[in-house]
PDB file of C-alpha atoms in Angstrom:
ATOM      1  CA  UNK A   1     -14.817 -10.783  14.687  1.00  0.00           C
ATOM      2  CA  UNK A   2     -12.007 -11.045  17.146  1.00  0.00           C
ATOM      3  CA  UNK A   3      -9.115  -8.384  17.125  1.00  0.00           C
ATOM      4  CA  UNK A   4      -5.520  -9.279  17.921  1.00  0.00           C
ATOM      5  CA  UNK A   5      -4.102  -6.926  20.637  1.00  0.00           C
ATOM      6  CA  UNK A   6      -0.555  -5.822  19.997  1.00  0.00           C
ATOM      7  CA  UNK A   7       2.174  -4.471  22.565  1.00  0.00           C
ATOM      8  CA  UNK A   8       2.847  -1.570  19.994  1.00  0.00           C
ATOM      9  CA  UNK A   9       1.431  -0.520  16.657  1.00  0.00           C
ATOM     10  CA  UNK A  10       2.418  -3.028  13.887  1.00  0.00           C
ATOM     11  CA  UNK A  11       3.920  -1.315  10.744  1.00  0.00           C
ATOM     12  CA  UNK A  12       1.694  -0.543   7.720  1.00  0.00           C
ATOM     13  CA  UNK A  13       1.828  -2.997   4.949  1.00  0.00           C
ATOM     14  CA  UNK A  14       4.121  -1.635   2.206  1.00  0.00           C
ATOM     15  CA  UNK A  15       2.515  -0.467  -0.984  1.00  0.00           C
ATOM     16  CA  UNK A  16       3.337   1.021  -4.268  1.00  0.00           C
ATOM     17  CA  UNK A  17       1.318   3.138  -6.486  1.00  0.00           C
ATOM     18  CA  UNK A  18      -0.216   1.847  -9.626  1.00  0.00           C
ATOM     19  CA  UNK A  19      -0.389   3.951 -13.054  1.00  0.00           C
ATOM     20  CA  UNK A  20      -3.933   4.389 -13.780  1.00  0.00           C
ATOM     21  CA  UNK A  21      -5.340   3.236 -10.409  1.00  0.00           C
ATOM     22  CA  UNK A  22      -6.504   4.856  -7.250  1.00  0.00           C
ATOM     23  CA  UNK A  23      -5.622   1.579  -5.257  1.00  0.00           C
ATOM     24  CA  UNK A  24      -2.062   0.946  -4.407  1.00  0.00           C
ATOM     25  CA  UNK A  25      -0.296  -2.387  -4.731  1.00  0.00           C
ATOM     26  CA  UNK A  26       0.437  -4.305  -1.468  1.00  0.00           C
ATOM     27  CA  UNK A  27       4.043  -5.657  -1.400  1.00  0.00           C
ATOM     28  CA  UNK A  28       4.794  -9.241  -0.273  1.00  0.00           C
ATOM     29  CA  UNK A  29       8.508 -10.032  -0.791  1.00  0.00           C
ATOM     30  CA  UNK A  30      11.433  -8.546  -2.532  1.00  0.00           C
ATOM     31  CA  UNK A  31      14.042 -10.946  -4.548  1.00  0.00           C
ATOM     32  CA  UNK A  32      16.924  -9.601  -6.066  1.00  0.00           C
ATOM     33  CA  UNK A  33      18.619 -11.389  -9.023  1.00  0.00           C
ATOM     34  CA  UNK A  34      22.592 -11.326  -8.597  1.00  0.00           C
ATOM     35  CA  UNK A  35      24.800 -10.896 -11.722  1.00  0.00           C
ATOM     36  CA  UNK A  36      22.344 -11.132 -14.556  1.00  0.00           C
ATOM     37  CA  UNK A  37      24.157  -9.199 -17.104  1.00  0.00           C
ATOM     38  CA  UNK A  38      27.612 -10.303 -18.440  1.00  0.00           C
ATOM     39  CA  UNK A  39      29.059  -7.049 -18.638  1.00  0.00           C
ATOM     40  CA  UNK A  40      28.339  -6.379 -14.770  1.00  0.00           C
ATOM     41  CA  UNK A  41      29.593  -9.904 -13.972  1.00  0.00           C
ATOM     42  CA  UNK A  42      32.872  -9.319 -15.333  1.00  0.00           C
ATOM     43  CA  UNK A  43      33.104  -5.670 -13.678  1.00  0.00           C
ATOM     44  CA  UNK A  44      32.192  -7.454 -10.334  1.00  0.00           C
ATOM     45  CA  UNK A  45      35.018 -10.108 -11.036  1.00  0.00           C
ATOM     46  CA  UNK A  46      32.484 -13.131 -11.267  1.00  0.00           C
ATOM     47  CA  UNK A  47      31.855 -13.876 -14.883  1.00  0.00           C
ATOM     48  CA  UNK A  48      28.868 -16.050 -15.522  1.00  0.00           C
ATOM     49  CA  UNK A  49      28.684 -19.255 -17.516  1.00  0.00           C
ATOM     50  CA  UNK A  50      24.940 -19.781 -18.177  1.00  0.00           C
ATOM     51  CA  UNK A  51      25.637 -23.510 -19.337  1.00  0.00           C
ATOM     52  CA  UNK A  52      27.025 -24.403 -15.998  1.00  0.00           C
ATOM     53  CA  UNK A  53      25.272 -21.961 -13.613  1.00  0.00           C
ATOM     54  CA  UNK A  54      21.902 -21.370 -12.282  1.00  0.00           C
ATOM     55  CA  UNK A  55      20.402 -17.934 -11.079  1.00  0.00           C
ATOM     56  CA  UNK A  56      21.169 -16.953  -7.526  1.00  0.00           C
ATOM     57  CA  UNK A  57      18.965 -14.489  -5.293  1.00  0.00           C
ATOM     58  CA  UNK A  58      19.043 -12.445  -2.265  1.00  0.00           C
ATOM     59  CA  UNK A  59      16.253 -10.898  -0.580  1.00  0.00           C
ATOM     60  CA  UNK A  60      15.635  -7.409   1.311  1.00  0.00           C
ATOM     61  CA  UNK A  61      13.076  -6.649   3.770  1.00  0.00           C
ATOM     62  CA  UNK A  62       9.873  -4.968   2.155  1.00  0.00           C
ATOM     63  CA  UNK A  63      10.424  -2.377   4.838  1.00  0.00           C
ATOM     64  CA  UNK A  64      13.385  -0.952   2.697  1.00  0.00           C
ATOM     65  CA  UNK A  65      11.224   0.258  -0.017  1.00  0.00           C
ATOM     66  CA  UNK A  66      10.889   3.874  -0.959  1.00  0.00           C
ATOM     67  CA  UNK A  67       9.360   5.609  -3.706  1.00  0.00           C
ATOM     68  CA  UNK A  68      10.965   7.375  -6.388  1.00  0.00           C
ATOM     69  CA  UNK A  69      11.484  10.969  -5.933  1.00  0.00           C
ATOM     70  CA  UNK A  70      12.421  10.711  -2.274  1.00  0.00           C
ATOM     71  CA  UNK A  71      15.417  11.897  -0.597  1.00  0.00           C
ATOM     72  CA  UNK A  72      17.255   9.313   1.550  1.00  0.00           C
ATOM     73  CA  UNK A  73      20.299   9.827   3.821  1.00  0.00           C
ATOM     74  CA  UNK A  74      23.424   8.523   3.221  1.00  0.00           C
ATOM     75  CA  UNK A  75      23.671   5.383   5.193  1.00  0.00           C
ATOM     76  CA  UNK A  76      25.793   4.680   8.169  1.00  0.00           C
ATOM     77  CA  UNK A  77      29.127   2.278   8.346  1.00  0.00           C
ATOM     78  CA  UNK A  78      30.120   2.774   4.506  1.00  0.00           C
ATOM     79  CA  UNK A  79      32.327   4.961   2.351  1.00  0.00           C
ATOM     80  CA  UNK A  80      31.128   3.174  -0.886  1.00  0.00           C
ATOM     81  CA  UNK A  81      27.342   3.718  -1.489  1.00  0.00           C
ATOM     82  CA  UNK A  82      26.324   2.587  -4.889  1.00  0.00           C
ATOM     83  CA  UNK A  83      23.391   2.357  -7.329  1.00  0.00           C
ATOM     84  CA  UNK A  84      22.236  -0.535  -9.240  1.00  0.00           C
ATOM     85  CA  UNK A  85      19.495   0.525 -11.957  1.00  0.00           C
ATOM     86  CA  UNK A  86      17.028  -2.500 -12.548  1.00  0.00           C
ATOM     87  CA  UNK A  87      13.918  -3.678 -14.285  1.00  0.00           C
ATOM     88  CA  UNK A  88      11.269  -4.998 -11.603  1.00  0.00           C
ATOM     89  CA  UNK A  89       8.780  -7.614 -12.505  1.00  0.00           C
ATOM     90  CA  UNK A  90       5.596  -7.482 -10.252  1.00  0.00           C
ATOM     91  CA  UNK A  91       4.097 -10.938  -9.754  1.00  0.00           C
ATOM     92  CA  UNK A  92      -0.084 -10.720  -9.783  1.00  0.00           C
ATOM     93  CA  UNK A  93      -1.019 -14.395  -9.541  1.00  0.00           C
ATOM     94  CA  UNK A  94       0.228 -17.295  -7.137  1.00  0.00           C
ATOM     95  CA  UNK A  95       2.647 -19.934  -8.884  1.00  0.00           C
ATOM     96  CA  UNK A  96       4.634 -23.102  -7.737  1.00  0.00           C
ATOM     97  CA  UNK A  97       6.776 -24.952  -9.988  1.00  0.00           C
ATOM     98  CA  UNK A  98       5.562 -23.151 -13.026  1.00  0.00           C
ATOM     99  CA  UNK A  99       7.041 -23.730 -16.439  1.00  0.00           C
ATOM    100  CA  UNK A 100       8.793 -21.452 -18.608  1.00  0.00           C
ATOM    101  CA  UNK A 101       6.206 -21.180 -21.162  1.00  0.00           C
ATOM    102  CA  UNK A 102       3.504 -20.474 -18.529  1.00  0.00           C
ATOM    103  CA  UNK A 103       5.345 -17.925 -16.614  1.00  0.00           C
ATOM    104  CA  UNK A 104       4.147 -14.894 -18.442  1.00  0.00           C
ATOM    105  CA  UNK A 105       0.495 -15.730 -16.616  1.00  0.00           C
ATOM    106  CA  UNK A 106       1.851 -14.467 -13.319  1.00  0.00           C
ATOM    107  CA  UNK A 107       2.979 -11.164 -14.478  1.00  0.00           C
ATOM    108  CA  UNK A 108       0.871  -8.213 -13.254  1.00  0.00           C
ATOM    109  CA  UNK A 109       3.089  -5.359 -14.495  1.00  0.00           C
ATOM    110  CA  UNK A 110       6.791  -3.685 -14.255  1.00  0.00           C
ATOM    111  CA  UNK A 111       8.461  -1.012 -12.385  1.00  0.00           C
ATOM    112  CA  UNK A 112      11.852   0.824 -12.424  1.00  0.00           C
ATOM    113  CA  UNK A 113      13.879   0.020  -9.423  1.00  0.00           C
ATOM    114  CA  UNK A 114      17.276   0.781  -7.706  1.00  0.00           C
ATOM    115  CA  UNK A 115      19.021  -1.706  -5.658  1.00  0.00           C
ATOM    116  CA  UNK A 116      21.151   0.565  -3.364  1.00  0.00           C
ATOM    117  CA  UNK A 117      24.441  -0.970  -2.063  1.00  0.00           C
ATOM    118  CA  UNK A 118      26.872  -0.568   0.478  1.00  0.00           C
ATOM    119  CA  UNK A 119      29.425  -2.133  -1.615  1.00  0.00           C
ATOM    120  CA  UNK A 120      32.464  -2.070   0.710  1.00  0.00           C
ATOM    121  CA  UNK A 121      30.334  -4.107   3.184  1.00  0.00           C
ATOM    122  CA  UNK A 122      29.015  -6.465   0.481  1.00  0.00           C
ATOM    123  CA  UNK A 123      32.589  -7.082  -0.937  1.00  0.00           C
ATOM    124  CA  UNK A 124      34.137  -7.519   2.459  1.00  0.00           C
ATOM    125  CA  UNK A 125      31.311 -10.318   3.286  1.00  0.00           C
ATOM    126  CA  UNK A 126      31.650 -11.960   0.051  1.00  0.00           C
ATOM    127  CA  UNK A 127      35.392 -12.369   0.285  1.00  0.00           C
ATOM    128  CA  UNK A 128      34.876 -14.051   3.714  1.00  0.00           C
ATOM    129  CA  UNK A 129      31.934 -15.977   2.540  1.00  0.00           C
ATOM    130  CA  UNK A 130      29.393 -14.276   4.568  1.00  0.00           C
ATOM    131  CA  UNK A 131      25.986 -13.457   3.956  1.00  0.00           C
ATOM    132  CA  UNK A 132      25.481  -9.864   2.091  1.00  0.00           C
ATOM    133  CA  UNK A 133      22.722  -8.537   4.452  1.00  0.00           C
ATOM    134  CA  UNK A 134      24.718  -5.343   5.654  1.00  0.00           C
ATOM    135  CA  UNK A 135      25.822  -4.487   2.359  1.00  0.00           C
ATOM    136  CA  UNK A 136      22.074  -4.899   0.753  1.00  0.00           C
ATOM    137  CA  UNK A 137      19.316  -4.778   3.212  1.00  0.00           C
ATOM    138  CA  UNK A 138      19.778  -1.121   3.753  1.00  0.00           C
ATOM    139  CA  UNK A 139      17.008   1.041   5.164  1.00  0.00           C
ATOM    140  CA  UNK A 140      15.476   3.043   2.224  1.00  0.00           C
ATOM    141  CA  UNK A 141      17.774   1.063   0.150  1.00  0.00           C
ATOM    142  CA  UNK A 142      15.134  -0.606  -2.264  1.00  0.00           C
ATOM    143  CA  UNK A 143      13.815   2.336  -4.511  1.00  0.00           C
ATOM    144  CA  UNK A 144      10.889   1.620  -7.043  1.00  0.00           C
ATOM    145  CA  UNK A 145       8.679   3.826  -9.271  1.00  0.00           C
ATOM    146  CA  UNK A 146       5.160   3.482  -9.888  1.00  0.00           C
ATOM    147  CA  UNK A 147       3.966   0.125 -11.109  1.00  0.00           C
ATOM    148  CA  UNK A 148       2.840  -0.068 -14.848  1.00  0.00           C
ATOM    149  CA  UNK A 149       0.067  -2.773 -15.278  1.00  0.00           C
ATOM    150  CA  UNK A 150       0.891  -5.137 -18.062  1.00  0.00           C
ATOM    151  CA  UNK A 151      -0.709  -8.406 -17.426  1.00  0.00           C
ATOM    152  CA  UNK A 152       0.779 -11.466 -19.098  1.00  0.00           C
ATOM    153  CA  UNK A 153       3.247  -9.336 -20.866  1.00  0.00           C
ATOM    154  CA  UNK A 154       6.857 -10.450 -21.289  1.00  0.00           C
ATOM    155  CA  UNK A 155       9.341  -7.406 -21.588  1.00  0.00           C
ATOM    156  CA  UNK A 156      12.172  -9.089 -23.159  1.00  0.00           C
ATOM    157  CA  UNK A 157      13.876  -5.669 -24.775  1.00  0.00           C
ATOM    158  CA  UNK A 158      14.197  -1.941 -23.895  1.00  0.00           C
ATOM    159  CA  UNK A 159      16.827   0.322 -23.248  1.00  0.00           C
ATOM    160  CA  UNK A 160      18.039   0.817 -19.493  1.00  0.00           C
ATOM    161  CA  UNK A 161      19.566   3.672 -18.561  1.00  0.00           C
ATOM    162  CA  UNK A 162      21.084   5.629 -15.223  1.00  0.00           C
ATOM    163  CA  UNK A 163      22.614   8.844 -14.745  1.00  0.00           C
ATOM    164  CA  UNK A 164      24.095  10.851 -11.748  1.00  0.00           C
ATOM    165  CA  UNK A 165      23.651  14.496 -11.898  1.00  0.00           C
ATOM    166  CA  UNK A 166      22.919  14.255 -15.328  1.00  0.00           C
ATOM    167  CA  UNK A 167      26.314  12.240 -16.374  1.00  0.00           C
ATOM    168  CA  UNK A 168      25.657   8.792 -18.209  1.00  0.00           C
ATOM    169  CA  UNK A 169      26.721   5.880 -15.819  1.00  0.00           C
ATOM    170  CA  UNK A 170      24.937   2.780 -16.906  1.00  0.00           C
ATOM    171  CA  UNK A 171      23.274   2.039 -20.442  1.00  0.00           C
ATOM    172  CA  UNK A 172      22.166  -1.340 -21.642  1.00  0.00           C
ATOM    173  CA  UNK A 173      19.101  -3.267 -22.913  1.00  0.00           C
ATOM    174  CA  UNK A 174      17.080  -5.817 -21.189  1.00  0.00           C
ATOM    175  CA  UNK A 175      17.539  -8.255 -24.120  1.00  0.00           C
ATOM    176  CA  UNK A 176      21.065  -8.860 -22.529  1.00  0.00           C
ATOM    177  CA  UNK A 177      19.836 -10.377 -19.323  1.00  0.00           C
ATOM    178  CA  UNK A 178      21.497 -13.609 -18.843  1.00  0.00           C
ATOM    179  CA  UNK A 179      18.334 -15.297 -17.299  1.00  0.00           C
ATOM    180  CA  UNK A 180      15.227 -13.821 -19.064  1.00  0.00           C
ATOM    181  CA  UNK A 181      11.828 -12.815 -17.536  1.00  0.00           C
ATOM    182  CA  UNK A 182      10.114 -16.194 -18.197  1.00  0.00           C
ATOM    183  CA  UNK A 183      13.369 -18.104 -16.799  1.00  0.00           C
ATOM    184  CA  UNK A 184      13.606 -16.180 -13.694  1.00  0.00           C
ATOM    185  CA  UNK A 185       9.730 -16.490 -12.753  1.00  0.00           C
ATOM    186  CA  UNK A 186      10.062 -20.189 -13.351  1.00  0.00           C
ATOM    187  CA  UNK A 187      13.297 -20.696 -11.660  1.00  0.00           C
ATOM    188  CA  UNK A 188      11.995 -18.707  -8.454  1.00  0.00           C
ATOM    189  CA  UNK A 189       8.845 -20.634  -8.460  1.00  0.00           C
ATOM    190  CA  UNK A 190      10.693 -23.969  -7.765  1.00  0.00           C
ATOM    191  CA  UNK A 191      12.056 -22.314  -4.516  1.00  0.00           C
ATOM    192  CA  UNK A 192       9.016 -20.398  -3.415  1.00  0.00           C
ATOM    193  CA  UNK A 193       5.108 -20.224  -3.702  1.00  0.00           C
ATOM    194  CA  UNK A 194       5.120 -16.952  -5.677  1.00  0.00           C
ATOM    195  CA  UNK A 195       2.496 -14.778  -4.525  1.00  0.00           C
ATOM    196  CA  UNK A 196       0.759 -11.549  -5.671  1.00  0.00           C
ATOM    197  CA  UNK A 197       2.850  -8.531  -4.503  1.00  0.00           C
ATOM    198  CA  UNK A 198       6.130 -10.254  -4.848  1.00  0.00           C
ATOM    199  CA  UNK A 199       8.621  -7.890  -6.552  1.00  0.00           C
ATOM    200  CA  UNK A 200      11.605  -9.266  -8.616  1.00  0.00           C
ATOM    201  CA  UNK A 201      14.663  -6.987  -9.206  1.00  0.00           C
ATOM    202  CA  UNK A 202      16.130  -8.684 -12.417  1.00  0.00           C
ATOM    203  CA  UNK A 203      19.517  -7.419 -12.156  1.00  0.00           C
ATOM    204  CA  UNK A 204      21.845  -4.429 -13.124  1.00  0.00           C
ATOM    205  CA  UNK A 205      23.861  -3.879 -16.102  1.00  0.00           C
ATOM    206  CA  UNK A 206      27.850  -2.580 -16.026  1.00  0.00           C
ATOM    207  CA  UNK A 207      28.506   0.672 -14.952  1.00  0.00           C
ATOM    208  CA  UNK A 208      27.656   0.709 -11.063  1.00  0.00           C
ATOM    209  CA  UNK A 209      29.490   3.133  -8.983  1.00  0.00           C
ATOM    210  CA  UNK A 210      29.479   5.143  -5.994  1.00  0.00           C
ATOM    211  CA  UNK A 211      27.350   8.350  -5.086  1.00  0.00           C
ATOM    212  CA  UNK A 212      27.927  10.959  -2.560  1.00  0.00           C
ATOM    213  CA  UNK A 213      25.517  13.382  -0.343  1.00  0.00           C
ATOM    214  CA  UNK A 214      24.058  15.979  -3.001  1.00  0.00           C
ATOM    215  CA  UNK A 215      23.746  13.519  -5.730  1.00  0.00           C
ATOM    216  CA  UNK A 216      20.620  13.313  -8.035  1.00  0.00           C
ATOM    217  CA  UNK A 217      20.327   9.521  -9.594  1.00  0.00           C
ATOM    218  CA  UNK A 218      17.828   9.305 -12.666  1.00  0.00           C
ATOM    219  CA  UNK A 219      17.177   6.050 -14.522  1.00  0.00           C
ATOM    220  CA  UNK A 220      14.613   4.717 -16.922  1.00  0.00           C
ATOM    221  CA  UNK A 221      13.465   1.576 -18.595  1.00  0.00           C
ATOM    222  CA  UNK A 222      12.160   1.899 -22.036  1.00  0.00           C
ATOM    223  CA  UNK A 223       8.519   1.199 -21.958  1.00  0.00           C
ATOM    224  CA  UNK A 224       8.061   1.181 -18.410  1.00  0.00           C
ATOM    225  CA  UNK A 225       9.123   4.425 -16.784  1.00  0.00           C
ATOM    226  CA  UNK A 226      11.158   6.534 -14.886  1.00  0.00           C
ATOM    227  CA  UNK A 227      12.857   6.727 -11.300  1.00  0.00           C
ATOM    228  CA  UNK A 228      14.683   9.573  -9.419  1.00  0.00           C
ATOM    229  CA  UNK A 229      16.335   9.387  -6.013  1.00  0.00           C
ATOM    230  CA  UNK A 230      18.144  12.157  -4.072  1.00  0.00           C
ATOM    231  CA  UNK A 231      20.978  11.278  -1.735  1.00  0.00           C
ATOM    232  CA  UNK A 232      20.842  13.438   1.190  1.00  0.00           C
ATOM    233  CA  UNK A 233      23.335  13.876   4.057  1.00  0.00           C
ATOM    234  CA  UNK A 234      24.807  11.305   6.324  1.00  0.00           C
ATOM    235  CA  UNK A 235      22.869  10.945   9.420  1.00  0.00           C
TER     236      UNK A 235
END
């Protein structure tokens, strides 16, 4: 077997711990669903009419992943660093152009996630019709808990909660998703050949808001687990 010589050491494959397993789950891609709870869409000033619209997505680099319990520095070039609590679907089998009724077959399990956002940069880009990358694709800005294996299970309800320093900020239920888990998997599979290790952050409910250095974020999804993030000092 030949080996490839590199000019510098390539980065390790991002991976996530799995409940009850010694092996970790390697991560392929990170997909994020925009405005997938009605109340959040309203608070962002962009209500959604499902009868006339389709889901939309943005991506982040897998290198932005950080595990629950970490302390991350307050990121540069922002004065409005915000949390978004989400249910994460973990894809475990390949699929392309999958029907809604068959989408469950691609599910390996679930995790809790935080989509951390430089909101001021995101909104400035949105108003100018520019990409959201600087607002969303933040180093250590994609937080994830351990994965809970649930092969073939469709989570269609469960309380989703977030607190900052013990104070309630977000509280909703997965049954309020505008596009549900089956619909999201099926729709994404019309754009991409979904692969094991793809993660789908399914959207955040209302109540998003800023954090500052020293804050502690706690979140949970009923039946899935918990997530914690500590916001450190700015670098």
